[in-house]
Short mmCIF file of C-alpha atoms in Angstrom, two decimals:
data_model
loop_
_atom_site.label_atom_id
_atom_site.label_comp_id
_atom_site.label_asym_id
_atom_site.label_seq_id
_atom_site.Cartn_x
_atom_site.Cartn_y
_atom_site.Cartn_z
CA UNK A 1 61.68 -31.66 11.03
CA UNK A 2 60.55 -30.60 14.28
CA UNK A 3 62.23 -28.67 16.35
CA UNK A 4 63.83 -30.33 19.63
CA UNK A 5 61.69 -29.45 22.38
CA UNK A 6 64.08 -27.80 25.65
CA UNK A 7 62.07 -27.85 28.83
CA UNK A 8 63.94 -25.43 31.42
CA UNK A 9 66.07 -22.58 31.38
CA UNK A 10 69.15 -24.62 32.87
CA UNK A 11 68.88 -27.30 29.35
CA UNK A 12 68.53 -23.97 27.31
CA UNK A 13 71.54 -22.59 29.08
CA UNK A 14 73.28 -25.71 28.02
CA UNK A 15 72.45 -26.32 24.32
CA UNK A 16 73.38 -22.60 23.37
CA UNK A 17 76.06 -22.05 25.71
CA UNK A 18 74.85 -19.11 27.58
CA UNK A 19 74.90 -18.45 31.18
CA UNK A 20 71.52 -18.79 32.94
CA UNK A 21 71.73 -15.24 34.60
CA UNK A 22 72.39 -14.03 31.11
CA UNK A 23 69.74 -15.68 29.73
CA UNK A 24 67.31 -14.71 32.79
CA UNK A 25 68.00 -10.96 31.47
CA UNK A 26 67.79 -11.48 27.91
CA UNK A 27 64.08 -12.43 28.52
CA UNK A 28 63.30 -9.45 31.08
CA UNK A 29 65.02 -7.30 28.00
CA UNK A 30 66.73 -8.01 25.16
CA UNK A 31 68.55 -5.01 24.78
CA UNK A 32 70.44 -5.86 27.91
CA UNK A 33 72.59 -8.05 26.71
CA UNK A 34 75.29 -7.61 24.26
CA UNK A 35 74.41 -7.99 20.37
CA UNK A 36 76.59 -11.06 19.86
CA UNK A 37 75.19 -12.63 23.55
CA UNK A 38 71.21 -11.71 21.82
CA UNK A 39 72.49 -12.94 18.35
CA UNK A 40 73.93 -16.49 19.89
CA UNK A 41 70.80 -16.87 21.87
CA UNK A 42 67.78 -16.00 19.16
CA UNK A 43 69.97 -18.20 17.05
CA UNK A 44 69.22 -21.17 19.57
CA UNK A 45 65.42 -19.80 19.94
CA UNK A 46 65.42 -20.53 16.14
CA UNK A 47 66.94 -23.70 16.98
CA UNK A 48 65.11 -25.25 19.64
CA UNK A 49 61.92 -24.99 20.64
CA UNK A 50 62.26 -23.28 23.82
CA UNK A 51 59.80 -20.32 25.80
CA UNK A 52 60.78 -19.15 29.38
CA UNK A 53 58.23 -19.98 31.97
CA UNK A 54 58.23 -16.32 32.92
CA UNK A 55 56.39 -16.57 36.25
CA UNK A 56 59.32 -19.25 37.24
CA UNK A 57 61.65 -16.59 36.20
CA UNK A 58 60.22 -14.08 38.23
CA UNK A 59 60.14 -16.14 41.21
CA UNK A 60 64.20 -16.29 40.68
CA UNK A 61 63.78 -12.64 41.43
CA UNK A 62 64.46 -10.55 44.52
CA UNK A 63 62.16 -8.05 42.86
CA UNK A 64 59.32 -9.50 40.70
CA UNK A 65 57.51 -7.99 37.63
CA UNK A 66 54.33 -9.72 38.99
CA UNK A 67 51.52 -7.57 39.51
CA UNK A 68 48.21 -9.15 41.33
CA UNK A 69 45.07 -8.09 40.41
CA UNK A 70 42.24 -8.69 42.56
CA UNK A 71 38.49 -8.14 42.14
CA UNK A 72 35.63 -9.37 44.16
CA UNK A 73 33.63 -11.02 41.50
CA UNK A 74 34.74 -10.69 37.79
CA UNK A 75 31.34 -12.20 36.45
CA UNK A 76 29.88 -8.38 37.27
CA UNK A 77 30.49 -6.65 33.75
CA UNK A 78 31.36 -3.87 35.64
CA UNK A 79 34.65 -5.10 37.12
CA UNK A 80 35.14 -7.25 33.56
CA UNK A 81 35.45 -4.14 32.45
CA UNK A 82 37.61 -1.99 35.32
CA UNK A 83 40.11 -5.26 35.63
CA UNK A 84 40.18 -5.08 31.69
CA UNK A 85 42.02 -1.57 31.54
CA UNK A 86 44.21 -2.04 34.97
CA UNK A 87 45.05 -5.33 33.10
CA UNK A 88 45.99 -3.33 29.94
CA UNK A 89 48.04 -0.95 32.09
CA UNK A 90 49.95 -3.78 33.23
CA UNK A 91 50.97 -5.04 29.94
CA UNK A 92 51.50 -1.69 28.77
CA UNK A 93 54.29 -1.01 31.73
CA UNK A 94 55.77 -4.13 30.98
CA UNK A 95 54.35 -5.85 33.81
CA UNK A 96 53.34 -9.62 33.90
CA UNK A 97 49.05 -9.02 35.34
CA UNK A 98 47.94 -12.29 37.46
CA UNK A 99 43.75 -11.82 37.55
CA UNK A 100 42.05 -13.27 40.20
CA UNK A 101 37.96 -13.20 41.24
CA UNK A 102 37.10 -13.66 44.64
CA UNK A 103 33.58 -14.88 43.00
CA UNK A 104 31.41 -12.75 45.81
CA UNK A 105 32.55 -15.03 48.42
CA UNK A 106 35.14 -13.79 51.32
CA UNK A 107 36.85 -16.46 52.34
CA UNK A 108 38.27 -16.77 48.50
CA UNK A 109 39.52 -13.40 48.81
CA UNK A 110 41.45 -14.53 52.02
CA UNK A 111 42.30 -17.38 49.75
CA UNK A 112 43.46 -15.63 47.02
CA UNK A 113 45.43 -13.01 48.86
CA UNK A 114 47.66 -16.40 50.12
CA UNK A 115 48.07 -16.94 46.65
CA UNK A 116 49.57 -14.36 45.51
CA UNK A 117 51.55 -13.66 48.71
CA UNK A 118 53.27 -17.23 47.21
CA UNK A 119 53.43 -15.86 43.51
CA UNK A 120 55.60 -13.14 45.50
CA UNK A 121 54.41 -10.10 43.48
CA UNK A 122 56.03 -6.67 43.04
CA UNK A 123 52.47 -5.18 43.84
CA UNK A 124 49.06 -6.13 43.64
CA UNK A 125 45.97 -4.22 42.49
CA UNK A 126 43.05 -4.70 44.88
CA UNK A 127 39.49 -3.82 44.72
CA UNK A 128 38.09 -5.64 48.39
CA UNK A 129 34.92 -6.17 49.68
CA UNK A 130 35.66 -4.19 52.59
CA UNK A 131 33.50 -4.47 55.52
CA UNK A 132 33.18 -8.03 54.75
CA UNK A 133 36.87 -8.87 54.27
CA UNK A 134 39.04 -9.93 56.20
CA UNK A 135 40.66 -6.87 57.85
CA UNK A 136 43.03 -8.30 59.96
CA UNK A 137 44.13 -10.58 56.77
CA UNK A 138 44.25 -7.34 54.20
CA UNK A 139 46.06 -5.04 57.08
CA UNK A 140 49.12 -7.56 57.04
CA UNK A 141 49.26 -8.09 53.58
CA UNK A 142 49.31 -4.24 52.62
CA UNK A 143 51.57 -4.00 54.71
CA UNK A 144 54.10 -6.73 53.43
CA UNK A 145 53.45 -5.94 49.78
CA UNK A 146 52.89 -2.96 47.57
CA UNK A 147 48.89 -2.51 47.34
CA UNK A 148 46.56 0.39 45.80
CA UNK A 149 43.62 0.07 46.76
CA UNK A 150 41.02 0.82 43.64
CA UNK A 151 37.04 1.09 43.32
CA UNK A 152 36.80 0.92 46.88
CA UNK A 153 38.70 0.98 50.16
CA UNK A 154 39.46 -0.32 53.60
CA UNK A 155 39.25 2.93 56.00
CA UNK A 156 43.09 2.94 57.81
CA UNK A 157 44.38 -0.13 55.76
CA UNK A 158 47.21 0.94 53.24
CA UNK A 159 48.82 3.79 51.25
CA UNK A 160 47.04 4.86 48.26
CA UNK A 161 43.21 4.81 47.13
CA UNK A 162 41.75 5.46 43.85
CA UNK A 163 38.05 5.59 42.96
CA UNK A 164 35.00 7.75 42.61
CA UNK A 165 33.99 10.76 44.29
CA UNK A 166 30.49 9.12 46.28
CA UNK A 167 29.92 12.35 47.98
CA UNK A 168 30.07 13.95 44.49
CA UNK A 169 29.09 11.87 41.98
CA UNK A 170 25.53 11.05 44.06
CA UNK A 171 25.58 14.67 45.22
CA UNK A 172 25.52 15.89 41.35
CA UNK A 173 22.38 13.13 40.53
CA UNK A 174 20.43 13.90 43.43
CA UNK A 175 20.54 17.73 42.54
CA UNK A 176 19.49 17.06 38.97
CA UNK A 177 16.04 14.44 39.81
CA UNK A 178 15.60 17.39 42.12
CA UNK A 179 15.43 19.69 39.95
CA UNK A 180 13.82 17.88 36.87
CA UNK A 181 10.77 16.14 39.28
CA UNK A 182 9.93 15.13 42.31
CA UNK A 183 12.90 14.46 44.79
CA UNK A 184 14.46 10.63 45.00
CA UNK A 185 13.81 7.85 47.36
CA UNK A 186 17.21 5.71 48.02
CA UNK A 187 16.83 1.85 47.54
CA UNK A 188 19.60 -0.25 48.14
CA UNK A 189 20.57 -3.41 49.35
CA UNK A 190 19.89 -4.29 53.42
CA UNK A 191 22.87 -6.11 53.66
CA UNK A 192 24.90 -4.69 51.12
CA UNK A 193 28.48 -6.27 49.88
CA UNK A 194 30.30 -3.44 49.01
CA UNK A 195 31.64 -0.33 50.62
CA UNK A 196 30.66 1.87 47.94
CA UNK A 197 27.16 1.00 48.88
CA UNK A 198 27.24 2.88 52.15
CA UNK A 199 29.14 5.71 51.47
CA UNK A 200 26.88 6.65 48.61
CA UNK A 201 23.59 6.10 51.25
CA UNK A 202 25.48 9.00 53.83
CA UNK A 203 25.96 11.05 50.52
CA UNK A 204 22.27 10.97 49.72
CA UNK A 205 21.66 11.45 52.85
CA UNK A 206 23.71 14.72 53.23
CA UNK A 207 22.59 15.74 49.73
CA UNK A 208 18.54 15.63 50.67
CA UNK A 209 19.30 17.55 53.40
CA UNK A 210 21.40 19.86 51.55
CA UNK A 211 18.55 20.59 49.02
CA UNK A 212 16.06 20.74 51.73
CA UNK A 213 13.79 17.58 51.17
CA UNK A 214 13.57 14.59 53.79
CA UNK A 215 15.09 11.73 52.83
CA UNK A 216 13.58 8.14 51.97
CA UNK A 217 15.66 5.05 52.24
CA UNK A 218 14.17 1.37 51.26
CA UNK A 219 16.28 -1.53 51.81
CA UNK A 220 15.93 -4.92 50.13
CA UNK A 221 16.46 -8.00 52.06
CA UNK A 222 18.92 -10.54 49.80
CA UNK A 223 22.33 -11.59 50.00
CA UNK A 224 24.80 -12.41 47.04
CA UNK A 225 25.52 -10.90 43.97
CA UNK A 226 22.20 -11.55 41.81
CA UNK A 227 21.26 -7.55 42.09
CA UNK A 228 19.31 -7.72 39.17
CA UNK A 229 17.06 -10.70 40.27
CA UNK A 230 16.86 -8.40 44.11
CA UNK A 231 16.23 -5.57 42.28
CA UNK A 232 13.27 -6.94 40.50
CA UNK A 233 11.83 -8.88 43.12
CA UNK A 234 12.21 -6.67 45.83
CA UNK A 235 11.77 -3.40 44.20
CA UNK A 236 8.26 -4.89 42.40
CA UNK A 237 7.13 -5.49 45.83
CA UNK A 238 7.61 -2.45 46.79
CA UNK A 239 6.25 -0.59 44.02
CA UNK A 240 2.69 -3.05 44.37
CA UNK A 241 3.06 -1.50 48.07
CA UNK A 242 3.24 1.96 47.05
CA UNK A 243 6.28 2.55 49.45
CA UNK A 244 7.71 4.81 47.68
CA UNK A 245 6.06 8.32 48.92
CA UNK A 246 7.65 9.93 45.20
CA UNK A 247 7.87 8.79 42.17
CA UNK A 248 11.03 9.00 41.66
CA UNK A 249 13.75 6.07 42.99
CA UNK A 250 17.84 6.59 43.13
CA UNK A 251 19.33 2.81 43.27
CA UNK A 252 22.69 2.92 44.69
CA UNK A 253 23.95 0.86 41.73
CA UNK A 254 22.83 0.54 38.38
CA UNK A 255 22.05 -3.15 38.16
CA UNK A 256 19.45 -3.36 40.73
CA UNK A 257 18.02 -0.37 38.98
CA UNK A 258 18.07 -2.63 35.86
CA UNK A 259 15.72 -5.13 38.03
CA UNK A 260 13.61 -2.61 38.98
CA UNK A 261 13.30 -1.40 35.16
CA UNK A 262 12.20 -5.19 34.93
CA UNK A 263 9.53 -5.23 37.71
CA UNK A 264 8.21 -1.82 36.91
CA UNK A 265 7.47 -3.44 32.77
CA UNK A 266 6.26 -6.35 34.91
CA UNK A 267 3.62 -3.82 36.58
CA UNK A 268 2.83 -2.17 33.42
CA UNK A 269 4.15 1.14 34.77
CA UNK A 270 5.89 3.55 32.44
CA UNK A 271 9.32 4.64 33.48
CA UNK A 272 10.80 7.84 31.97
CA UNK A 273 10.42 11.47 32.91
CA UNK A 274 7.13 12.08 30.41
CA UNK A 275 3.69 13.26 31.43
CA UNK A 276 2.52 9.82 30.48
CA UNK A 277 5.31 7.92 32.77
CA UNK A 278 4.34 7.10 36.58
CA UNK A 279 7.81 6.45 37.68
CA UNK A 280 11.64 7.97 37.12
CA UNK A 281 14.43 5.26 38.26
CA UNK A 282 18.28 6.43 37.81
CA UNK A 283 21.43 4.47 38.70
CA UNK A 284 24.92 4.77 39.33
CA UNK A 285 27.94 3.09 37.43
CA UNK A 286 27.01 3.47 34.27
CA UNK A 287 27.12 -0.58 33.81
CA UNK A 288 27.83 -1.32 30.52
CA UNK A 289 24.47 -2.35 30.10
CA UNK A 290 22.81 0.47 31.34
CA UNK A 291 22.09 2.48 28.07
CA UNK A 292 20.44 -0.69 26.26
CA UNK A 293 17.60 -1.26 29.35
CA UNK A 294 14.62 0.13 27.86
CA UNK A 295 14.32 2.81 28.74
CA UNK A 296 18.12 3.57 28.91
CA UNK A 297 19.25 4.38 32.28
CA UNK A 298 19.71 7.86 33.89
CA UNK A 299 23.03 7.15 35.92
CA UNK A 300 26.44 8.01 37.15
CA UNK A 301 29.58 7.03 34.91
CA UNK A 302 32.77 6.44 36.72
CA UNK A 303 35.79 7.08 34.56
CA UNK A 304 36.64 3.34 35.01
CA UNK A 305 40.12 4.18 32.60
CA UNK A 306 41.17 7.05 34.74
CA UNK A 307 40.69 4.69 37.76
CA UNK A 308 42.87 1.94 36.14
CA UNK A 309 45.87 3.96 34.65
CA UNK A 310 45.72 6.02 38.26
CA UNK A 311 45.91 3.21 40.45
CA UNK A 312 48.19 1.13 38.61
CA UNK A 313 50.49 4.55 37.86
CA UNK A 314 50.49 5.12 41.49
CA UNK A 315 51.48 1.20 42.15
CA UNK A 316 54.31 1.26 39.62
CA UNK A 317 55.68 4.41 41.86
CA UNK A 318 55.40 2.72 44.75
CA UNK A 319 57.35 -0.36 43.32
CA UNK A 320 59.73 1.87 41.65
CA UNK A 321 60.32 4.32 44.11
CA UNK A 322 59.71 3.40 47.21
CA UNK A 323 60.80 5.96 49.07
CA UNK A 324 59.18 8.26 47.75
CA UNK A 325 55.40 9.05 48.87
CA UNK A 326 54.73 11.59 46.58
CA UNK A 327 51.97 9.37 44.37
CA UNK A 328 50.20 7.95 47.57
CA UNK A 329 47.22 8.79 49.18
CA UNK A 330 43.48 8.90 48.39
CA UNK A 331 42.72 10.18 44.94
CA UNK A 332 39.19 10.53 44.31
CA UNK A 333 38.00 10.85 40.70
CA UNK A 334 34.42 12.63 39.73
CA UNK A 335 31.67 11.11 38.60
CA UNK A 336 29.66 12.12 35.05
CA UNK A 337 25.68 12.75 35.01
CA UNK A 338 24.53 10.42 31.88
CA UNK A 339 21.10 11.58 31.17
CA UNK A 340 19.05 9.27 29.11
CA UNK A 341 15.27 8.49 28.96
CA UNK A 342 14.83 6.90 32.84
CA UNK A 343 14.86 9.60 34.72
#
């Protein structure tokens, strides 16, 4: 026979004879609740079929064990796979994760940051777009809620950061196509969407000058989030050009060096750091992708599960103890040369 189907908490409450506050913390944790109270009630689970609408359960809560995490487009493999692991450090930490994209568009991360002001979450995990966001928006919501910041920042907006070391991690590639060939030109989006983007042009920028070579930057026009379709269109025009005064081309992120890889096969020109190769392109990210291109990609890895378990450690603190300050801040990871046969 099938079991008789309960659809709230309050009919639960009345079919097994339990109070609704006790059942509200059986769910939260079992072990709360005495052994007879958890016997009588998994007796009626048995019984009845019956599962709490957690999120519902949460909202009963002065304190929620929501978390929000926010991305700005989850389609990019490379947030896929950053929201995967702060995800899994939800779960882990007994937290309920809410995922949302903002799809590359801004006003749906203005949109989604109403949402889950409504889902009233304990914290929320957010990776903006930054210059693009908006600010005014962001400012009041860190400031209502719990946020870490992660992947990339707002400059004055919130409590804690956690992400890559720019100034390092492009520092540390620059030095080695410096040493292993002619010195990099920069290409990078015009107009580009993320903040990461511009810090990591001022790092080249300080790193040429560093190692005592002038600096080249070429920008592509395109908006969006189609790198790989700017990268090749853009970066094949400017190779049929000859802009590039070296042979040798830094992309700020690794999939519009994956375009380029693309135009440059298009051109017939051999990438790779050979004595038969006309051209060296490296990247930074270390997409997920990036060591299948052919050639695989000379880039920067970013410790993407050090990023997740430190921002979402440092949000649980914050939830937890909120007085305390001692886990906020900026905490900026390094970045890992990956040498492979680009560059």
């Amino acid at each position: 026979m099938p079991k008789q189907k309960i659809r709230n908490m309050d009919a639960f409450s009345a079919v097994c004879g339990v109070s609704r506050p006790t059942l509200s913390k059986f769910f939260n944790d079992p072990d709360s609740v005495k052994r007879s109270t958890r016997a009588k009630i998994e007796q009626a689970l048995a019984k009845y079929d019956y599962r709490p609408n957690i999120y519902a359960v949460n909202q009963n809560r002065q304190i929620t064990r929501n978390i929000g995490i926010m991305v700005p487009n989850l389609a990019d493999p490379f947030f896929s796979e950053i929201g995967r692991e702060v995800e899994l450090a939800c779960h882990d930490a007994g937290y309920s994760p809410i995922v949302l994209s903002s799809h590359g568009r801004p006003a749906l991360e203005a949109r989604n940051l109403n949402l889950l002001r409504s889902l009233k979450p304990a914290g929320v995990l957010l990776a903006p777009f930054g210059r693009i966001s908006d600010v005014n928006m962001v400012e009041k919501f860190a400031k209502d809620i719990p946020v870490v910041f992660f992947d990339a920042n707002i400059d004055g907006i919130g409590e804690a950061f956690v992400g890559t070391d720019n100034d390092q991690s492009m520092d540390l590639m620059v030095e080695y196509l410096c040493r292993s060939g002619q010195p990099p030109c920069l290409f990078e989006m015009k107009s580009p969407l993320n903040p990461n983007a511009n810090k990591r042009r001022h790092a080249y920028l300080e790193s040429m000058q560093r190692h005592g070579f002038p600096a080249h930057i070429h920008q592509a026009s395109g908006e969006g989030w189609d790198f790989e379709a700017i990268g090749s269109a853009e970066g094949g025009r400017m190779l049929s050009e000859n802009a590039f005064p070296t042979n040798t081309v830094l992309c700020s992120n690794d999939r519009l060096a994956i375009g380029m890889l693309s135009a440059a096969y298009s051109l017939g020109l051999r990438v790779g750091h050979g004595s038969n190769c006309k051209l060296r392109i490296a990247g930074h990210d270390d997409h997920p992708y990036s060591r299948f291109t052919c050639p695989s990609l000379t880039t920067i890895a970013q410790d993407y599960k050090e990023i997740a378990t430190r921002a979402a450690q440092t949000l649980f603190a914050m939830i937890e103890s909120p007085e305390s300050g001692a886990e906020r801040g900026k905490t900026l990871l390094d970045g890992k040369l990956i040498m492979r046969n680009s560059a």
